[in-house]
Each structure stands twice: as C-alpha cells, then as structure tokens.
GROMACS .gro file of C-alpha atoms in nm:
model
  126
    1MET     CA    1   0.013   0.001   0.007
    2GLY     CA    2   0.128   0.348  -0.089
    3ILE     CA    3   0.009   0.678   0.074
    4VAL     CA    4  -0.339   0.805   0.085
    5VAL     CA    5  -0.389   1.182   0.151
    6LYS     CA    6  -0.728   1.339   0.255
    7ILE     CA    7  -0.806   1.687   0.305
    8LYS     CA    8  -0.924   1.700   0.666
    9GLU     CA    9  -0.969   2.072   0.706
   10SER     CA   10  -0.907   2.379   0.494
   11ARG     CA   11  -0.948   2.737   0.576
   12SER     CA   12  -0.777   3.052   0.475
   13SER     CA   13  -0.404   2.982   0.463
   14TYR     CA   14  -0.425   2.682   0.660
   15ILE     CA   15  -0.484   2.318   0.558
   16ILE     CA   16  -0.464   1.980   0.736
   17LEU     CA   17  -0.387   1.682   0.533
   18GLU     CA   18  -0.442   1.317   0.693
   19LEU     CA   19  -0.194   1.076   0.566
   20PHE     CA   20  -0.234   0.709   0.568
   21GLY     CA   21  -0.003   0.422   0.480
   22ARG     CA   22   0.360   0.423   0.393
   23LEU     CA   23   0.557   0.734   0.285
   24ASP     CA   24   0.821   0.578   0.087
   25GLY     CA   25   0.946   0.557  -0.286
   26GLN     CA   26   0.610   0.395  -0.396
   27ALA     CA   27   0.432   0.720  -0.283
   28SER     CA   28   0.666   0.976  -0.423
   29GLU     CA   29   0.542   1.070  -0.758
   30GLU     CA   30   0.182   1.066  -0.650
   31PHE     CA   31   0.249   1.262  -0.319
   32GLU     CA   32   0.445   1.534  -0.497
   33LYS     CA   33   0.156   1.583  -0.736
   34ILE     CA   34  -0.089   1.617  -0.462
   35ILE     CA   35   0.123   1.848  -0.258
   36ASP     CA   36   0.222   2.066  -0.586
   37ASP     CA   37  -0.176   2.092  -0.652
   38ILE     CA   38  -0.246   2.209  -0.281
   39LEU     CA   39   0.044   2.451  -0.280
   40ILE     CA   40  -0.065   2.613  -0.605
   41SER     CA   41  -0.406   2.711  -0.474
   42GLN     CA   42  -0.277   2.839  -0.118
   43PRO     CA   43  -0.187   3.194  -0.058
   44LYS     CA   44   0.152   3.289   0.068
   45ARG     CA   45   0.219   3.252   0.405
   46ALA     CA   46   0.027   2.930   0.416
   47THR     CA   47   0.047   2.667   0.685
   48LEU     CA   48   0.034   2.301   0.581
   49THR     CA   49  -0.015   2.033   0.862
   50PHE     CA   50   0.039   1.672   0.801
   51ASP     CA   51  -0.172   1.446   1.049
   52MET     CA   52   0.052   1.156   1.044
   53ALA     CA   53  -0.157   0.926   1.263
   54GLY     CA   54  -0.221   0.698   0.986
   55VAL     CA   55   0.152   0.668   0.868
   56ASN     CA   56   0.293   0.356   0.973
   57TYR     CA   57   0.611   0.366   0.794
   58ILE     CA   58   0.847   0.634   0.667
   59SER     CA   59   1.176   0.570   0.447
   60SER     CA   60   1.451   0.799   0.326
   61MET     CA   61   1.239   0.880   0.032
   62GLY     CA   62   0.948   0.975   0.262
   63ILE     CA   63   1.199   1.206   0.446
   64ARG     CA   64   1.284   1.352   0.107
   65LEU     CA   65   0.928   1.409   0.048
   66ILE     CA   66   0.881   1.615   0.361
   67LEU     CA   67   1.204   1.786   0.318
   68LEU     CA   68   1.091   1.900  -0.029
   69THR     CA   69   0.745   2.006   0.088
   70ARG     CA   70   0.913   2.221   0.349
   71LYS     CA   71   1.138   2.377   0.083
   72LYS     CA   72   0.822   2.466  -0.160
   73ILE     CA   73   0.608   2.594   0.126
   74GLU     CA   74   0.895   2.799   0.303
   75ALA     CA   75   0.976   2.947  -0.046
   76HIS     CA   76   0.638   3.136   0.002
   77ASN     CA   77   0.688   3.213   0.352
   78GLY     CA   78   0.484   2.928   0.465
   79SER     CA   79   0.515   2.672   0.739
   80LEU     CA   80   0.508   2.301   0.736
   81LEU     CA   81   0.391   2.119   1.055
   82LEU     CA   82   0.367   1.753   1.155
   83ALA     CA   83   0.118   1.615   1.414
   84ASN     CA   84   0.014   1.269   1.561
   85MET     CA   85   0.320   1.081   1.453
   86GLN     CA   86   0.337   0.711   1.554
   87LYS     CA   87   0.652   0.643   1.778
   88PRO     CA   88   0.875   0.473   1.515
   89VAL     CA   89   0.787   0.743   1.253
   90GLN     CA   90   0.838   1.024   1.501
   91HIS     CA   91   1.183   0.857   1.597
   92VAL     CA   92   1.281   0.883   1.242
   93ILE     CA   93   1.173   1.233   1.178
   94GLU     CA   94   1.361   1.350   1.497
   95ILE     CA   95   1.691   1.147   1.426
   96ALA     CA   96   1.674   1.298   1.064
   97LYS     CA   97   1.606   1.639   1.195
   98VAL     CA   98   1.369   1.686   0.907
   99LEU     CA   99   1.204   1.965   1.074
  100PRO     CA  100   1.277   2.203   1.357
  101SER     CA  101   1.116   2.076   1.699
  102TRP     CA  102   0.886   2.364   1.694
  103SER     CA  103   0.724   2.213   1.387
  104LEU     CA  104   0.648   1.875   1.550
  105PHE     CA  105   0.321   1.839   1.751
  106VAL     CA  106   0.154   1.590   1.957
  107ASP     CA  107  -0.193   1.634   1.797
  108VAL     CA  108  -0.362   1.856   1.557
  109ALA     CA  109  -0.527   2.051   1.832
  110GLU     CA  110  -0.168   2.151   1.935
  111ALA     CA  111  -0.064   2.238   1.575
  112ASP     CA  112  -0.400   2.443   1.542
  113ALA     CA  113  -0.310   2.656   1.857
  114TYR     CA  114   0.042   2.722   1.727
  115PHE     CA  115  -0.114   2.833   1.371
  116ASP     CA  116  -0.371   3.057   1.556
  117SER     CA  117  -0.081   3.215   1.755
  118ILE     CA  118   0.109   3.279   1.444
  119GLN     CA  119  -0.186   3.425   1.259
  120LYS     CA  120  -0.244   3.672   1.548
  121LYS     CA  121   0.120   3.772   1.540
  122ILE     CA  122   0.100   3.842   1.162
  123ARG     CA  123  -0.217   4.043   1.197
  124ASP     CA  124  -0.046   4.253   1.480
  125ILE     CA  125   0.246   4.338   1.259
  126GLU     CA  126   0.056   4.416   0.961
   0.00000   0.00000   0.00000
C-alpha cells in the first residue's frame, strides 16, 4: 500500500492533510503531485499540517518528500507542521532532523493553537 492523502480541514492559509499508509518511494510521484496541486491553490504564508496518525512507515524517500514539501512551502513564507506521529515514525523524523522541533506536535489541536498564534502575530505586525 502506498500513501493516501485526504484533506481534513481547509481554511484561509491553513490546510490539514491526513496521511495514511507508507511514506516511501512508491508514494513519491503521487504525493508530490498532490502537494504541488495543494500549494498552487494556497496563498503566501500558508501553513500546511500533516496529520501523520495513519502513517505506519517512513523511508529515506519519505523524509525527502517532507523536506521537499518544506522547501516549497517555505519559499512562499509558509510553514509545514507534523502532528500525531506514531512513535517509530516520530523517531525517524527526529533523528533525521527533518523539521525544527517547533514544527512537531503531539496532535492536531496543538498544531492548530500554534497556527492561530502565528496568525495573530502576523495581524498585529500588519
């Protein structure tokens, strides 16, 4: 089984994607296309959260996909957040230092709160 991606929530500048299955080489081409399609439709400074509860395996290619997504979204001053990782996946993500620790969350509610605080800061600056 490859990776299944479902839009869990989408609001202005914020989208939560639920991922299910294996984030590996088999998933790479389809996953990149899905992410590219989503990023094209998002404004600058968008935040993308991967709800990883359904991801039971990540390979080096999966890490590459996360890094590639991060690079694409950060090019538009956006953020990539990961939440709900199973322990083995979380361990690989932490060892590989795929994202800064402030981008990793226990659950989606914690990521939502972080997103809301960022939005408030941006509104206060503008």
